[in-house]
Each structure stands twice: as structure tokens, then as C-alpha cells.
Amino acid sequence: MRLTQRAHRALEQHVSVGDVVVDATVGNGHDTVTLAALVGPSGHVFGFDIQQQAIDATARRVATAQFQERVTLLHQSHDTLITTLARAGVSSVKAVVFNLGYLPGSDKSVTTTTISTQNALDQSLSLIGESGLLCIMAYRGHPAGRIEFDMIEQWTAGLLRTSQWQCERNAANNDGPVLYCVSSGAANLR
């Protein structure tokens, strides 16, 4: 099973109709549309990206799926999660998804960074609480991705030193992407 399929299966098991969720890096909109389908017409997806090209591609994909009413796209960094959601009256979410690296088909020098990603991951933990899910897809195949992957390895190792969090880690091969699914110690990842 592909890692994206694993991530979507985990999301299917945690996200229900009416939930509020976040796509922290919308990219080309695949995860955004999956999340919008899961939350249904009574739920909502907040999608973040620093590239206008990603916002535009996602907006087209969302429109094709006719999910515009349940998706808010924000052309800003994922490390603004808490303040942005607070302005919208949201203090908790059921899931946060990160698909890190660069936007496929675009300038590969524009990538997510360790500083903003770590801030966003920390914010995500406080947003998902005891019943939510955090999915992180990290890519090791390019220099910036390797640096970010190393940070995520350390970050998740720190989480596992407490009984509050559990993390399932899946990798396709030694240089390919790695999927992390993080939930509270009280939640079930399967």
C-alpha cells in the first residue's frame, strides 16, 4: 500500500462528518479534497500554503469536486495555524496533515523549512488534543527534505519519551518518503 493511501486510511478512521481539519501544506490539493470529502458539508477544511501556485491548483481541484463551501484556503505559512484558526473561532481540530518538501512541478528551491515546520507541528499537537490525528509525510530525497526529515525524526522521538503521544512510522524504502501518524496515547492509530 502506498504511503499516501496509508495516510488517507488513518484519516478515514479518525475524521468524521462535521469535523474541522487542517491541511497545513495544500500543494496540489489532493489531501485537501480527501479531507473535504471526509468532513462532509457540515465540516470544514482550512488549507495553508506559502505558494500562490499551490493555492490556485488546490482551488481548482476543490471546485472540480464542488467542495468550495467546506474549504478555506490561506496563502500563508503553516506556522500561523493557531492564530489563524483562533480568528476563525476554532480552538481544536480533528486532524492536521503535512505533506512536506516542495510543490511538485514547481521551483524546487521553494520548500518547507525546519523552523516553520517545527512551530507548526508544535501548534498542531495543541490543536488535535486527545482525540485527533497528525499525519506528516516527509521526503528525504532532496537536501532541504533531508534536513527537515532529520528534525522530524528528533521531534517524534521526543514525543515518544512521554506517555502522552504515540507515533506510527512507515517508510517505503531507505531514500523515499516517511509517513508519521501521531495521536495521543489514549487514541488508537489502527
CSV table of N, CA, C and O in Angstrom, one decimal, residues 70-151:
chain,number,residue,atom,x,y,z
A,70,ARG,N,-16.9,24.1,1.9
A,70,ARG,CA,-16.3,23.5,3.1
A,70,ARG,C,-14.8,23.6,3.2
A,70,ARG,O,-14.2,23.0,4.0
A,71,VAL,N,-14.2,24.5,2.3
A,71,VAL,CA,-12.8,24.7,2.3
A,71,VAL,C,-12.4,26.1,2.4
A,71,VAL,O,-13.0,26.9,1.6
A,72,THR,N,-11.5,26.5,3.3
A,72,THR,CA,-10.9,27.9,3.3
A,72,THR,C,-9.5,27.7,3.0
A,72,THR,O,-8.7,27.0,3.7
A,73,LEU,N,-9.0,28.4,1.9
A,73,LEU,CA,-7.6,28.3,1.5
A,73,LEU,C,-6.9,29.6,1.9
A,73,LEU,O,-7.4,30.7,1.7
A,74,LEU,N,-5.7,29.4,2.5
A,74,LEU,CA,-5.0,30.6,3.1
A,74,LEU,C,-3.6,30.6,2.5
A,74,LEU,O,-2.8,29.7,2.7
A,75,HIS,N,-3.3,31.7,1.9
A,75,HIS,CA,-1.9,31.9,1.3
A,75,HIS,C,-1.0,32.4,2.4
A,75,HIS,O,-0.7,33.6,2.5
A,76,GLN,N,-0.6,31.5,3.3
A,76,GLN,CA,0.3,31.9,4.4
A,76,GLN,C,1.0,30.6,4.9
A,76,GLN,O,0.6,29.5,4.6
A,77,SER,N,1.9,30.9,5.8
A,77,SER,CA,2.7,29.8,6.3
A,77,SER,C,1.9,28.9,7.3
A,77,SER,O,1.1,29.4,8.0
A,78,HIS,N,2.3,27.6,7.4
A,78,HIS,CA,1.6,26.7,8.3
A,78,HIS,C,1.9,27.1,9.8
A,78,HIS,O,1.2,26.6,10.6
A,79,ASP,N,2.9,27.9,10.0
A,79,ASP,CA,3.2,28.2,11.4
A,79,ASP,C,2.3,29.3,11.9
A,79,ASP,O,2.6,29.8,13.1
A,80,THR,N,1.3,29.7,11.2
A,80,THR,CA,0.3,30.6,11.7
A,80,THR,C,-1.0,29.9,12.1
A,80,THR,O,-2.0,30.5,12.2
A,81,LEU,N,-0.9,28.6,12.2
A,81,LEU,CA,-2.1,27.8,12.5
A,81,LEU,C,-3.0,28.3,13.6
A,81,LEU,O,-4.2,28.6,13.4
A,82,ILE,N,-2.4,28.4,14.8
A,82,ILE,CA,-3.2,28.7,16.0
A,82,ILE,C,-3.8,30.1,15.9
A,82,ILE,O,-5.0,30.2,16.1
A,83,THR,N,-3.1,31.1,15.5
A,83,THR,CA,-3.6,32.4,15.4
A,83,THR,C,-4.7,32.6,14.3
A,83,THR,O,-5.7,33.2,14.5
A,84,THR,N,-4.4,31.9,13.2
A,84,THR,CA,-5.4,32.0,12.1
A,84,THR,C,-6.7,31.3,12.5
A,84,THR,O,-7.8,31.8,12.3
A,85,LEU,N,-6.6,30.1,13.0
A,85,LEU,CA,-7.8,29.4,13.4
A,85,LEU,C,-8.5,30.1,14.6
A,85,LEU,O,-9.8,30.1,14.6
A,86,ALA,N,-7.8,30.7,15.5
A,86,ALA,CA,-8.4,31.4,16.6
A,86,ALA,C,-9.3,32.6,16.1
A,86,ALA,O,-10.4,32.8,16.5
A,87,ARG,N,-8.7,33.3,15.0
A,87,ARG,CA,-9.5,34.3,14.4
A,87,ARG,C,-10.8,33.8,13.8
A,87,ARG,O,-11.8,34.5,13.7
A,88,ALA,N,-10.8,32.6,13.4
A,88,ALA,CA,-12.0,31.9,12.8
A,88,ALA,C,-12.9,31.3,13.9
A,88,ALA,O,-13.9,30.7,13.6
A,89,GLY,N,-12.5,31.4,15.1
A,89,GLY,CA,-13.3,30.8,16.2
A,89,GLY,C,-13.0,29.4,16.5
A,89,GLY,O,-13.8,28.7,17.1
A,90,VAL,N,-11.9,28.8,16.0
A,90,VAL,CA,-11.6,27.4,16.1
A,90,VAL,C,-10.5,27.2,17.1
A,90,VAL,O,-9.4,27.8,16.9
A,91,SER,N,-10.7,26.4,18.1
A,91,SER,CA,-9.7,26.1,19.1
A,91,SER,C,-9.1,24.7,19.1
A,91,SER,O,-8.2,24.4,19.7
A,92,SER,N,-9.8,23.8,18.4
A,92,SER,CA,-9.4,22.4,18.2
A,92,SER,C,-9.8,21.9,16.9
A,92,SER,O,-10.8,22.4,16.3
A,93,VAL,N,-9.0,20.9,16.4
A,93,VAL,CA,-9.4,20.2,15.1
A,93,VAL,C,-9.2,18.7,15.3
A,93,VAL,O,-8.5,18.3,16.2
A,94,LYS,N,-9.8,18.0,14.4
A,94,LYS,CA,-9.7,16.5,14.5
A,94,LYS,C,-8.5,16.0,13.8
A,94,LYS,O,-8.0,14.9,14.2
A,95,ALA,N,-7.9,16.7,12.8
A,95,ALA,CA,-6.7,16.2,12.2
A,95,ALA,C,-6.0,17.4,11.5
A,95,ALA,O,-6.6,18.4,11.1
A,96,VAL,N,-4.6,17.2,11.4
A,96,VAL,CA,-3.8,18.1,10.7
A,96,VAL,C,-2.9,17.2,9.8
A,96,VAL,O,-2.3,16.2,10.3
A,97,VAL,N,-2.8,17.6,8.6
A,97,VAL,CA,-2.0,16.9,7.6
A,97,VAL,C,-0.9,17.8,7.1
A,97,VAL,O,-1.1,18.9,6.7
A,98,PHE,N,0.4,17.2,7.0
A,98,PHE,CA,1.5,17.9,6.4
A,98,PHE,C,2.0,17.0,5.3
A,98,PHE,O,2.3,15.8,5.5
A,99,ASN,N,2.2,17.5,4.1
A,99,ASN,CA,2.9,16.9,3.0
A,99,ASN,C,4.1,17.8,2.7
A,99,ASN,O,3.9,18.8,2.0
A,100,LEU,N,5.2,17.5,3.3
A,100,LEU,CA,6.4,18.5,3.3
A,100,LEU,C,7.2,18.4,2.0
A,100,LEU,O,7.0,17.6,1.2
A,101,GLY,N,8.1,19.4,1.9
A,101,GLY,CA,9.0,19.4,0.8
A,101,GLY,C,8.7,20.6,-0.1
A,101,GLY,O,8.5,21.7,0.3
A,102,TYR,N,8.7,20.3,-1.4
A,102,TYR,CA,8.4,21.3,-2.4
A,102,TYR,C,7.2,20.9,-3.2
A,102,TYR,O,6.7,19.8,-3.2
A,103,LEU,N,6.6,21.9,-3.9
A,103,LEU,CA,5.4,21.7,-4.7
A,103,LEU,C,5.8,20.9,-6.0
A,103,LEU,O,6.6,21.5,-6.7
A,104,PRO,N,5.3,19.8,-6.2
A,104,PRO,CA,5.6,19.0,-7.4
A,104,PRO,C,5.3,19.9,-8.7
A,104,PRO,O,4.2,20.5,-8.7
A,105,GLY,N,6.2,19.9,-9.6
A,105,GLY,CA,6.1,20.6,-10.8
A,105,GLY,C,6.4,22.1,-10.7
A,105,GLY,O,6.1,22.9,-11.6
A,106,SER,N,7.0,22.5,-9.6
A,106,SER,CA,7.3,23.9,-9.4
A,106,SER,C,8.8,24.1,-9.1
A,106,SER,O,9.6,23.2,-9.2
A,107,ASP,N,9.1,25.3,-8.6
A,107,ASP,CA,10.5,25.6,-8.3
A,107,ASP,C,10.9,24.8,-7.0
A,107,ASP,O,10.4,25.0,-5.9
A,108,LYS,N,11.9,23.9,-7.2
A,108,LYS,CA,12.3,23.0,-6.1
A,108,LYS,C,13.1,23.7,-5.0
A,108,LYS,O,13.4,23.1,-4.0
A,109,SER,N,13.4,25.0,-5.3
A,109,SER,CA,14.2,25.7,-4.2
A,109,SER,C,13.2,26.3,-3.2
A,109,SER,O,13.7,26.8,-2.1
A,110,VAL,N,12.0,26.3,-3.5
A,110,VAL,CA,11.0,26.8,-2.5
A,110,VAL,C,10.4,25.6,-1.8
A,110,VAL,O,9.7,24.8,-2.3
A,111,THR,N,10.8,25.5,-0.5
A,111,THR,CA,10.5,24.3,0.3
A,111,THR,C,10.0,24.7,1.6
A,111,THR,O,10.1,25.9,2.1
A,112,THR,N,9.3,23.8,2.3
A,112,THR,CA,9.0,24.0,3.7
A,112,THR,C,10.4,24.0,4.5
A,112,THR,O,11.4,23.5,4.0
A,113,THR,N,10.4,24.6,5.6
A,113,THR,CA,11.7,24.8,6.4
A,113,THR,C,11.5,24.2,7.8
A,113,THR,O,10.4,24.1,8.3
A,114,THR,N,12.6,23.8,8.4
A,114,THR,CA,12.6,23.2,9.7
A,114,THR,C,12.0,24.1,10.8
A,114,THR,O,11.2,23.7,11.6
A,115,ILE,N,12.3,25.4,10.7
A,115,ILE,CA,11.8,26.3,11.8
A,115,ILE,C,10.3,26.5,11.7
A,115,ILE,O,9.6,26.3,12.7
A,116,SER,N,9.8,26.8,10.5
A,116,SER,CA,8.3,27.0,10.4
A,116,SER,C,7.6,25.6,10.6
A,116,SER,O,6.5,25.6,11.2
A,117,THR,N,8.2,24.5,10.1
A,117,THR,CA,7.5,23.2,10.3
A,117,THR,C,7.5,22.8,11.7
A,117,THR,O,6.5,22.4,12.2
A,118,GLN,N,8.6,23.0,12.5
A,118,GLN,CA,8.6,22.6,13.9
A,118,GLN,C,7.6,23.4,14.7
A,118,GLN,O,6.8,22.9,15.5
A,119,ASN,N,7.5,24.7,14.4
A,119,ASN,CA,6.5,25.6,15.0
A,119,ASN,C,5.1,25.1,14.7
A,119,ASN,O,4.2,25.0,15.6
A,120,ALA,N,4.8,24.7,13.5
A,120,ALA,CA,3.5,24.3,13.1
A,120,ALA,C,3.2,22.9,13.7
A,120,ALA,O,2.0,22.7,14.1
A,121,LEU,N,4.2,22.0,13.8
A,121,LEU,CA,3.9,20.7,14.4
A,121,LEU,C,3.6,20.9,15.9
A,121,LEU,O,2.7,20.3,16.4
A,122,ASP,N,4.3,21.8,16.6
A,122,ASP,CA,4.0,22.0,18.0
A,122,ASP,C,2.6,22.6,18.1
A,122,ASP,O,1.9,22.2,19.0
A,123,GLN,N,2.2,23.5,17.3
A,123,GLN,CA,0.9,24.1,17.3
A,123,GLN,C,-0.2,23.0,17.0
A,123,GLN,O,-1.2,23.0,17.7
A,124,SER,N,0.2,22.1,16.1
A,124,SER,CA,-0.8,21.0,15.7
A,124,SER,C,-1.1,20.1,16.9
A,124,SER,O,-2.2,19.7,17.1
A,125,LEU,N,-0.1,19.8,17.7
A,125,LEU,CA,-0.3,19.0,18.9
A,125,LEU,C,-1.4,19.6,19.8
A,125,LEU,O,-2.2,18.9,20.3
A,126,SER,N,-1.3,20.9,20.0
A,126,SER,CA,-2.2,21.5,20.9
A,126,SER,C,-3.6,21.6,20.3
A,126,SER,O,-4.6,21.6,21.0
A,127,LEU,N,-3.7,21.6,19.0
A,127,LEU,CA,-5.0,21.7,18.3
A,127,LEU,C,-5.7,20.3,18.2
A,127,LEU,O,-6.9,20.3,18.3
A,128,ILE,N,-4.9,19.2,18.1
A,128,ILE,CA,-5.6,17.9,18.0
A,128,ILE,C,-6.0,17.3,19.3
A,128,ILE,O,-6.9,16.5,19.3
A,129,GLY,N,-5.4,17.7,20.4
A,129,GLY,CA,-5.8,17.2,21.7
A,129,GLY,C,-5.7,15.7,21.8
A,129,GLY,O,-4.9,15.1,21.2
A,130,GLU,N,-6.7,15.2,22.6
A,130,GLU,CA,-6.6,13.7,22.9
A,130,GLU,C,-7.3,12.8,21.9
A,130,GLU,O,-7.1,11.6,21.9
A,131,SER,N,-8.1,13.4,21.0
A,131,SER,CA,-8.8,12.5,20.0
A,131,SER,C,-8.4,12.7,18.6
A,131,SER,O,-9.0,12.1,17.7
A,132,GLY,N,-7.5,13.6,18.3
A,132,GLY,CA,-7.1,13.9,16.9
A,132,GLY,C,-6.0,13.2,16.4
A,132,GLY,O,-5.4,12.3,17.1
A,133,LEU,N,-5.6,13.5,15.1
A,133,LEU,CA,-4.6,12.8,14.4
A,133,LEU,C,-3.7,13.8,13.7
A,133,LEU,O,-4.3,14.7,13.1
A,134,LEU,N,-2.4,13.6,13.7
A,134,LEU,CA,-1.5,14.4,13.0
A,134,LEU,C,-0.7,13.5,12.0
A,134,LEU,O,-0.1,12.5,12.4
A,135,CYS,N,-0.8,13.8,10.7
A,135,CYS,CA,-0.2,13.0,9.7
A,135,CYS,C,0.9,13.8,9.0
A,135,CYS,O,0.6,15.0,8.6
A,136,ILE,N,2.1,13.3,9.0
A,136,ILE,CA,3.3,14.0,8.4
A,136,ILE,C,3.9,13.2,7.4
A,136,ILE,O,4.4,12.1,7.7
A,137,MET,N,4.0,13.7,6.1
A,137,MET,CA,4.7,13.0,5.1
A,137,MET,C,6.0,13.8,4.9
A,137,MET,O,6.0,15.0,4.5
A,138,ALA,N,7.1,13.2,5.1
A,138,ALA,CA,8.4,13.8,5.0
A,138,ALA,C,9.2,13.1,3.9
A,138,ALA,O,9.2,11.9,3.8
A,139,TYR,N,9.9,13.9,3.1
A,139,TYR,CA,10.7,13.4,2.0
A,139,TYR,C,12.2,13.6,2.2
A,139,TYR,O,12.7,14.7,2.6
A,140,ARG,N,12.9,12.5,2.0
A,140,ARG,CA,14.4,12.5,2.2
A,140,ARG,C,15.2,12.6,1.0
A,140,ARG,O,16.4,12.7,1.0
A,141,GLY,N,14.6,12.7,-0.2
A,141,GLY,CA,15.2,12.6,-1.5
A,141,GLY,C,15.8,13.9,-2.0
A,141,GLY,O,16.4,13.9,-3.1
A,142,HIS,N,15.7,15.0,-1.3
A,142,HIS,CA,16.4,16.3,-1.7
A,142,HIS,C,17.0,16.9,-0.5
A,142,HIS,O,16.6,16.6,0.7
A,143,PRO,N,18.0,17.8,-0.6
A,143,PRO,CA,18.8,18.3,0.5
A,143,PRO,C,17.9,19.0,1.6
A,143,PRO,O,18.1,18.7,2.8
A,144,ALA,N,17.0,19.8,1.2
A,144,ALA,CA,16.2,20.5,2.2
A,144,ALA,C,15.2,19.5,2.9
A,144,ALA,O,15.0,19.6,4.1
A,145,GLY,N,14.8,18.5,2.2
A,145,GLY,CA,13.9,17.5,2.7
A,145,GLY,C,14.6,16.6,3.7
A,145,GLY,O,14.1,16.2,4.7
A,146,ARG,N,15.9,16.3,3.5
A,146,ARG,CA,16.7,15.5,4.4
A,146,ARG,C,16.9,16.3,5.7
A,146,ARG,O,16.7,15.7,6.8
A,147,ILE,N,17.1,17.5,5.7
A,147,ILE,CA,17.3,18.3,6.9
A,147,ILE,C,16.0,18.3,7.7
A,147,ILE,O,15.9,18.1,8.9
A,148,GLU,N,14.9,18.5,7.0
A,148,GLU,CA,13.6,18.6,7.6
A,148,GLU,C,13.2,17.2,8.2
A,148,GLU,O,12.7,17.1,9.3
A,149,PHE,N,13.5,16.1,7.4
A,149,PHE,CA,13.3,14.8,7.9
A,149,PHE,C,14.1,14.5,9.2
A,149,PHE,O,13.5,13.9,10.2
A,150,ASP,N,15.3,14.9,9.3
A,150,ASP,CA,16.1,14.7,10.5
A,150,ASP,C,15.5,15.4,11.7
A,150,ASP,O,15.4,14.9,12.8
A,151,MET,N,14.9,16.6,11.5
A,151,MET,CA,14.3,17.4,12.5
A,151,MET,C,13.0,16.6,13.0
A,151,MET,O,12.8,16.5,14.2
